[in-house]
Coordinates of C-alpha atoms in Angstrom, one line a residue:
X1 CA -69.4 99.6 59.7
X2 CA -66.5 99.5 57.3
X3 CA -68.8 98.6 54.5
X4 CA -71.2 101.5 55.3
X5 CA -68.3 104.0 55.3
X6 CA -67.1 102.7 51.9
X7 CA -70.6 103.3 50.6
X8 CA -70.6 106.9 51.9
X9 CA -67.3 107.6 50.2
X10 CA -68.6 106.2 46.9
X11 CA -71.7 108.5 47.1
X12 CA -69.6 111.6 47.7
X13 CA -67.3 110.8 44.8
X14 CA -70.3 110.3 42.5
X15 CA -71.9 113.6 43.5
X16 CA -68.6 115.6 42.9
X17 CA -68.2 114.1 39.4
X18 CA -71.7 114.8 38.3
X19 CA -71.0 118.5 37.4
X20 CA -68.6 117.5 34.6
X21 CA -70.9 115.0 33.0
X22 CA -73.4 115.5 30.2
X23 CA -77.2 115.1 30.6
X24 CA -77.2 111.4 29.6
X25 CA -74.5 110.6 32.2
X26 CA -76.5 112.5 34.8
X27 CA -79.5 110.2 34.2
X28 CA -77.2 107.2 34.8
X29 CA -75.7 108.7 38.1
X30 CA -79.2 109.5 39.4
X31 CA -80.2 105.9 38.9
X32 CA -77.1 104.8 40.7
X33 CA -77.9 107.1 43.6
X34 CA -81.5 105.9 43.9
X35 CA -80.4 102.2 44.5
X36 CA -79.0 102.7 48.0
X37 CA -82.1 104.8 48.9
X38 CA -84.4 101.9 48.1
X39 CA -82.1 99.5 50.0
X40 CA -81.9 101.9 53.0
X41 CA -85.7 101.8 53.4
X42 CA -85.4 98.0 54.2
X43 CA -84.8 97.3 57.9
X44 CA -82.0 94.7 58.3
X45 CA -81.2 92.9 61.5
X46 CA -78.0 93.5 63.3
X47 CA -75.1 92.0 61.4
X48 CA -72.2 90.4 63.3
X49 CA -70.0 89.0 60.5
X50 CA -69.2 89.8 56.9
X51 CA -70.4 86.3 55.8
X52 CA -73.8 86.8 57.4
X53 CA -74.3 90.2 55.7
X54 CA -73.5 88.7 52.3
X55 CA -76.1 86.0 52.8
X56 CA -78.7 88.6 53.8
X57 CA -77.9 90.7 50.7
X58 CA -78.2 87.7 48.5
X59 CA -81.7 86.9 50.0
X60 CA -82.7 90.6 49.4
X61 CA -81.6 90.3 45.8
X62 CA -83.7 87.2 45.4
X63 CA -86.8 88.9 46.9
X64 CA -86.4 91.9 44.5
X65 CA -86.1 89.7 41.4
X66 CA -89.3 87.6 42.3
X67 CA -88.7 84.8 39.8
X68 CA -91.7 82.6 38.9
X69 CA -91.9 79.3 40.7
X70 CA -91.9 76.0 38.7
X71 CA -95.4 75.3 39.9
X72 CA -96.8 78.5 38.4
X73 CA -95.0 78.0 35.1
X74 CA -96.5 74.5 34.7
X75 CA -100.0 75.7 35.6
X76 CA -99.8 78.5 32.9
X77 CA -98.7 76.0 30.3
X78 CA -101.5 73.7 31.2
X79 CA -104.1 76.4 31.0
X80 CA -102.8 77.5 27.6
X81 CA -103.0 73.8 26.4
X82 CA -106.6 73.6 27.6
X83 CA -107.5 76.8 25.8
X84 CA -105.9 75.6 22.6
X85 CA -107.8 72.2 22.8
X86 CA -111.1 74.0 23.5
X87 CA -110.5 76.3 20.4
X88 CA -109.8 73.2 18.3
X89 CA -113.0 71.5 19.5
X90 CA -115.1 74.6 18.7
X91 CA -113.4 74.9 15.2
X92 CA -114.3 71.3 14.5
X93 CA -117.9 71.8 15.6
X94 CA -118.2 74.8 13.3
X95 CA -116.9 72.8 10.4
X96 CA -119.5 70.1 11.1
X97 CA -122.1 72.8 11.4
X98 CA -121.3 74.2 7.9
X99 CA -121.4 70.7 6.4
X100 CA -124.8 70.1 8.1
X101 CA -126.2 73.4 6.8
X102 CA -125.0 72.4 3.3
X103 CA -126.7 69.0 3.5
X104 CA -130.0 70.7 4.6
X105 CA -130.0 72.7 1.4
X106 CA -129.0 69.7 -0.8
X107 CA -131.7 67.4 0.6
X108 CA -134.3 70.2 0.3
X109 CA -133.5 70.9 -3.3
X110 CA -133.3 67.2 -4.3
X111 CA -136.6 66.6 -2.5
X112 CA -138.3 69.4 -4.5
X113 CA -136.7 67.9 -7.7
X114 CA -138.0 64.4 -7.0
X115 CA -141.4 65.7 -6.1
X116 CA -141.5 67.4 -9.5
X117 CA -140.5 64.1 -11.1
X118 CA -143.5 62.5 -9.5
X119 CA -145.9 65.2 -10.8
X120 CA -144.5 65.4 -14.3
X121 CA -144.1 61.6 -14.8
X122 CA -147.7 61.0 -13.6
X123 CA -149.1 63.6 -16.0
X124 CA -147.0 62.4 -18.9
X125 CA -147.7 58.7 -18.4
X126 CA -151.5 59.3 -18.0
X127 CA -151.5 61.5 -21.1
X128 CA -149.8 58.7 -23.1
X129 CA -152.1 56.0 -21.8
X130 CA -155.3 58.0 -22.5
X131 CA -154.1 59.1 -25.9
X132 CA -153.3 55.4 -26.8
X133 CA -156.7 54.3 -25.6
X134 CA -158.4 56.9 -27.7
X135 CA -156.4 56.0 -30.8
X136 CA -157.3 52.3 -30.3
X137 CA -161.0 53.1 -30.1
X138 CA -160.8 55.3 -33.3
X139 CA -158.9 52.5 -35.1
X140 CA -161.6 50.1 -34.3
X141 CA -164.4 52.2 -35.9
X142 CA -162.4 53.2 -38.9
X143 CA -160.8 51.3 -41.7
X144 CA -158.0 51.5 -44.3
X145 CA -154.7 53.3 -43.9
X146 CA -155.9 55.7 -41.1
X147 CA -156.9 52.7 -39.0
X148 CA -153.5 51.1 -39.4
X149 CA -151.8 54.3 -38.4
X150 CA -154.0 54.8 -35.4
X151 CA -153.4 51.2 -34.3
X152 CA -149.6 51.4 -34.6
X153 CA -149.5 54.8 -32.8
X154 CA -151.6 53.4 -30.0
X155 CA -149.3 50.3 -29.7
X156 CA -146.2 52.5 -29.6
X157 CA -147.7 54.7 -26.9
X158 CA -148.7 51.8 -24.8
X159 CA -145.3 50.2 -25.0
X160 CA -143.7 53.6 -24.1
X161 CA -146.1 54.0 -21.2
X162 CA -145.3 50.4 -20.0
X163 CA -141.6 51.1 -20.0
X164 CA -141.9 54.4 -18.2
X165 CA -144.3 52.9 -15.6
X166 CA -141.9 50.1 -14.9
X167 CA -139.1 52.6 -14.1
X168 CA -141.3 54.9 -12.1
X169 CA -142.8 52.2 -10.1
X170 CA -139.3 50.9 -9.3
X171 CA -137.9 54.2 -8.0
X172 CA -141.1 55.5 -6.5
X173 CA -140.6 59.3 -6.8
X174 CA -143.1 60.2 -4.1
X175 CA -141.2 58.0 -1.7
X176 CA -137.9 59.5 -2.7
X177 CA -139.3 63.0 -2.1
X178 CA -140.5 62.0 1.4
X179 CA -137.1 60.5 2.2
X180 CA -135.4 63.8 1.3
X181 CA -137.9 65.8 3.3
X182 CA -137.2 63.7 6.3
X183 CA -133.5 64.0 5.8
X184 CA -133.7 67.8 5.5
X185 CA -135.8 67.9 8.7
X186 CA -133.4 65.7 10.7
X187 CA -130.4 67.6 9.5
X188 CA -132.0 70.8 10.6
X189 CA -132.6 69.2 14.0
X190 CA -128.9 68.2 14.1
X191 CA -128.0 71.8 13.2
X192 CA -130.0 73.1 16.1
X193 CA -128.3 70.6 18.5
X194 CA -124.8 71.8 17.4
X195 CA -125.7 75.4 17.7
X196 CA -127.1 74.8 21.2
X197 CA -123.9 72.9 22.2
X198 CA -121.8 75.9 21.0
X199 CA -124.0 78.5 22.7
X200 CA -124.7 77.2 26.2
X201 CA -122.6 74.0 26.5
X202 CA -118.9 73.2 27.1
X203 CA -118.1 71.2 24.0
X204 CA -115.5 68.5 24.2
X205 CA -113.9 65.9 21.8
X206 CA -116.7 63.5 22.8
X207 CA -119.3 66.0 21.3
X208 CA -117.3 66.2 18.1
X209 CA -117.3 62.4 17.8
X210 CA -121.0 62.2 18.6
X211 CA -122.0 64.9 16.0
X212 CA -119.8 63.2 13.3
X213 CA -121.4 59.9 14.0
X214 CA -124.9 61.4 13.6
X215 CA -124.0 63.1 10.3
X216 CA -122.7 59.8 8.9
X217 CA -125.7 57.9 10.2
X218 CA -128.0 60.3 8.4
X219 CA -126.0 60.1 5.2
X220 CA -126.4 56.3 5.3
X221 CA -130.1 56.4 6.2
X222 CA -131.1 58.9 3.5
X223 CA -128.6 58.6 0.5
X224 CA -128.6 61.2 -2.2
X225 CA -127.8 59.1 -5.3
X226 CA -130.2 56.7 -7.0
X227 CA -128.0 54.1 -8.6
X228 CA -126.4 51.7 -6.3
X229 CA -127.4 53.5 -3.1
X230 CA -131.1 53.9 -3.3
X231 CA -133.2 52.4 -0.4
X232 CA -135.2 49.3 -1.2
X233 CA -138.7 50.4 -2.0
X234 CA -140.3 47.0 -1.6
X235 CA -138.6 45.3 1.3
X236 CA -139.6 41.8 2.4
X237 CA -140.4 43.0 5.9
X238 CA -141.3 46.4 7.3
X239 CA -138.6 47.7 9.7
X240 CA -138.5 51.1 11.4
X241 CA -136.3 53.7 9.8
X242 CA -132.9 54.1 11.6
X243 CA -131.1 57.3 11.2
X244 CA -129.1 57.5 14.4
X245 CA -125.8 55.9 15.5
X246 CA -125.3 53.4 18.2
X247 CA -126.1 54.9 21.7
X248 CA -122.8 55.6 23.5
X249 CA -122.0 56.2 27.1
X250 CA -122.3 59.9 27.9
X251 CA -119.6 61.8 29.7
X252 CA -120.3 62.6 33.4
X253 CA -121.7 66.1 34.0
X254 CA -119.5 68.3 36.1
X255 CA -120.9 70.9 38.5
X256 CA -124.1 69.1 39.2
X257 CA -125.6 70.1 42.5
X258 CA -128.1 67.3 42.6
X259 CA -126.7 64.1 44.1
X260 CA -128.8 61.8 41.9
X261 CA -128.8 64.0 38.8
X262 CA -132.6 64.3 38.8
X263 CA -133.3 60.6 38.9
X264 CA -135.1 58.5 41.4
X265 CA -136.8 55.1 41.6
X266 CA -140.2 56.5 40.7
X267 CA -138.9 58.2 37.5
X268 CA -137.1 55.0 36.4
X269 CA -140.3 52.9 36.8
X270 CA -142.3 55.6 34.9
X271 CA -139.8 55.5 32.0
X272 CA -139.9 51.7 31.8
X273 CA -143.7 51.8 31.6
X274 CA -143.6 54.4 28.9
X275 CA -141.2 52.2 26.9
X276 CA -143.6 49.3 27.1
X277 CA -146.6 51.4 25.9
X278 CA -144.5 52.8 23.0
X279 CA -143.3 49.4 21.9
X280 CA -146.6 47.6 22.3
X281 CA -149.0 50.2 20.9
X282 CA -147.4 53.1 18.9
X283 CA -144.5 51.4 17.2
X284 CA -146.4 48.2 16.5
X285 CA -149.4 50.1 15.0
X286 CA -147.2 52.1 12.6
X287 CA -145.4 49.0 11.5
X288 CA -148.8 47.3 10.8
X289 CA -150.0 50.3 8.8
X290 CA -146.7 50.4 7.0
X291 CA -147.1 46.8 6.0
X292 CA -150.6 47.4 4.6
X293 CA -149.3 50.4 2.6
X294 CA -146.4 48.3 1.3
X295 CA -148.7 45.5 0.1
X296 CA -151.0 48.0 -1.6
X297 CA -148.1 49.7 -3.3
X298 CA -146.7 46.4 -4.5
X299 CA -150.1 45.5 -6.0
X300 CA -150.4 48.9 -7.8
X301 CA -146.8 48.9 -9.0
X302 CA -147.3 45.5 -10.7
X303 CA -150.9 46.2 -12.0
X304 CA -150.0 49.4 -13.9
X305 CA -147.4 48.0 -16.3
X306 CA -149.4 44.8 -16.7
X307 CA -152.5 46.7 -17.8
X308 CA -150.6 48.9 -20.2
X309 CA -148.8 45.8 -21.6
X310 CA -152.2 44.1 -22.2
X311 CA -153.6 47.2 -23.7
X312 CA -150.6 47.3 -26.1
X313 CA -151.3 43.8 -27.2
X314 CA -155.0 44.6 -27.6
X315 CA -154.3 47.7 -29.7
X316 CA -152.0 45.7 -31.9
X317 CA -154.8 43.2 -32.6
X318 CA -157.5 45.8 -33.3
X319 CA -159.1 44.9 -36.7
X320 CA -158.1 41.3 -36.5
X321 CA -161.0 39.0 -37.8
X322 CA -160.5 36.4 -35.0
X323 CA -159.9 38.8 -32.0
X324 CA -161.4 42.0 -33.2
X325 CA -164.0 42.6 -30.4
X326 CA -161.8 41.4 -27.5
X327 CA -158.8 43.3 -28.9
X328 CA -160.8 46.6 -28.8
X329 CA -162.0 46.0 -25.3
X330 CA -158.6 45.1 -24.1
X331 CA -156.9 48.1 -25.9
X332 CA -159.4 50.7 -24.6
X333 CA -160.4 49.4 -21.2
X334 CA -156.9 48.3 -20.3
X335 CA -155.6 51.8 -21.0
X336 CA -158.3 53.4 -19.0
X337 CA -157.7 51.1 -16.0
X338 CA -154.0 51.7 -16.2
X339 CA -154.6 55.4 -16.0
X340 CA -156.7 54.9 -12.9
X341 CA -154.2 52.7 -11.2
X342 CA -151.3 55.1 -12.1
X343 CA -153.3 58.1 -10.8
X344 CA -154.1 56.3 -7.5
X345 CA -150.6 55.0 -6.9
X346 CA -148.6 58.2 -7.8
X347 CA -151.3 60.8 -7.4
X348 CA -152.2 59.4 -4.0
X349 CA -148.5 59.0 -3.2
X350 CA -148.8 55.5 -1.7
X351 CA -145.0 55.2 -1.6
X352 CA -144.8 58.4 0.4
X353 CA -147.4 57.1 2.9
X354 CA -145.3 53.9 3.4
X355 CA -142.2 55.9 4.0
X356 CA -144.1 58.2 6.5
X357 CA -145.3 55.2 8.5
X358 CA -141.7 53.7 8.4
X359 CA -140.3 57.0 9.6
X360 CA -142.8 57.3 12.4
X361 CA -142.0 53.8 13.6
X362 CA -138.3 54.9 13.6
X363 CA -139.2 57.9 15.7
X364 CA -140.6 55.7 18.4
X365 CA -137.8 53.2 18.2
X366 CA -135.3 56.1 18.8
X367 CA -137.3 57.1 21.8
X368 CA -137.1 53.5 23.1
X369 CA -133.3 53.3 22.7
X370 CA -132.8 56.7 24.2
X371 CA -134.8 55.8 27.3
X372 CA -133.2 52.4 27.6
X373 CA -129.6 53.7 27.2
X374 CA -130.3 56.1 30.2
X375 CA -131.8 53.4 32.3
X376 CA -128.9 50.9 31.6
X377 CA -126.3 53.5 32.7
X378 CA -125.6 52.7 36.3
X379 CA -123.5 55.9 36.9
X380 CA -126.2 58.6 37.4
X381 CA -123.8 61.4 36.5
X382 CA -123.4 59.9 33.0
X383 CA -127.1 60.0 32.4
X384 CA -129.0 63.0 31.1
X385 CA -130.6 65.0 33.8
X386 CA -133.7 63.2 34.9
X387 CA -136.0 66.3 35.0
X388 CA -134.8 67.5 31.7
X389 CA -135.1 64.1 30.1
X390 CA -138.7 63.7 31.4
X391 CA -139.6 67.0 29.9
X392 CA -138.2 66.0 26.6
X393 CA -140.2 62.8 26.6
X394 CA -143.4 64.8 27.3
X395 CA -142.7 67.1 24.4
X396 CA -142.0 64.3 22.0
X397 CA -145.2 62.6 23.0
X398 CA -147.3 65.7 23.0
X399 CA -148.2 65.4 26.7
X400 CA -147.7 67.4 29.9
X401 CA -146.0 66.0 33.0
X402 CA -149.2 65.0 34.8
X403 CA -150.6 63.2 31.7
X404 CA -147.3 61.3 31.2
X405 CA -147.3 60.2 34.8
X406 CA -151.0 59.2 34.6
X407 CA -150.2 57.2 31.5
X408 CA -147.4 55.3 33.2
X409 CA -149.6 54.6 36.2
X410 CA -152.4 53.3 34.0
X411 CA -149.9 51.1 32.1
X412 CA -148.5 49.6 35.3
X413 CA -152.1 48.6 36.3
X414 CA -153.5 47.4 33.0
X415 CA -150.3 45.9 31.6
X416 CA -150.8 44.4 28.1
X417 CA -154.5 45.3 28.1
X418 CA -153.5 49.0 27.8
X419 CA -154.9 50.2 24.5
X420 CA -154.1 53.9 24.8
X421 CA -151.3 55.2 22.6
X422 CA -148.4 57.0 24.2
X423 CA -148.2 59.7 21.6
X424 CA -150.8 62.4 21.0
X425 CA -149.0 63.9 18.1
X426 CA -149.5 61.2 15.5

């Protein structure tokens, strides 16, 4: 009661002094008057001692300040950290996306350039060869100084054509162009994957690592420079093209309502049968065709320079008393055959056909590894969703779901006698 009386005396003295104060001071006094009004609205229990009243006022002061608890502060900091980490991941993915888009344009432009090389070099070499054969024939039916000039010109042209053919057959421009077309297509595919991850996914540092590995694997599989990094055009054995990194364990999917992530025993058996069909029929067939194309390309690559070289020797011996007739035949027919071989090899783009078969075999090998990596993963949450994965396999093979299941059922019955190909696209 003594404290309340003191408070009333203080209010009366404040009101009496307000008439002598300016407008700024009146604002301060009104604020002072309003504080007890707010406090008076709070119902306090009966107070028996001064110490108890002091404790209650202290508690009231604490409730009015409402300081943040340590738990809330730490939670806010953690959310800000997660947001910063997510922004960093998105920024890295956008940086990779820009690099991939740039590589698409580079491989496209270089592919067009090397395709032009193939056309221009084919035309130039055939023009040189046919002109040299014509001059060798003219030199054989003429005499004197014009015959010598024709013979020398024919020999020089044949030597030039031999050197150019040796270089062109070594680098195989049509195969180089096909490599760059494949690289541009695969980089576009990777670009779409990154855009999809940014649009509907929740990218993490694992996604950044995965995309970086894919970019570097593509760079290694389809190099841009020729000297020192060009792929071997005549390998000893035909192997599928490999443009993907080693399959890694995937992160578990959060928020999955299905307890088995779309997988069951029937789907696993189906995928294993599909792997067997792909490995036994599709991949093996393309490796076999690639081997035949490689042998043909090797034969043509050696035959062209040999024929032009023999034609150069024949044209140089045109008019010789001891080898006159044979020299003319060799100089003219050799040049004509060399033109035919060159036109068939580079006009028919045999090197491109070999690269196409090798790339198709790599496509099926990638499918095998993708299916096997999912089947080897024992944690179902780390696998790709079973229903989505089955649909992807159907699209890659050009089949619908019922056709894919019928193929797996037939493969399980026939086994190695199964002669149907898994893919309907190629």
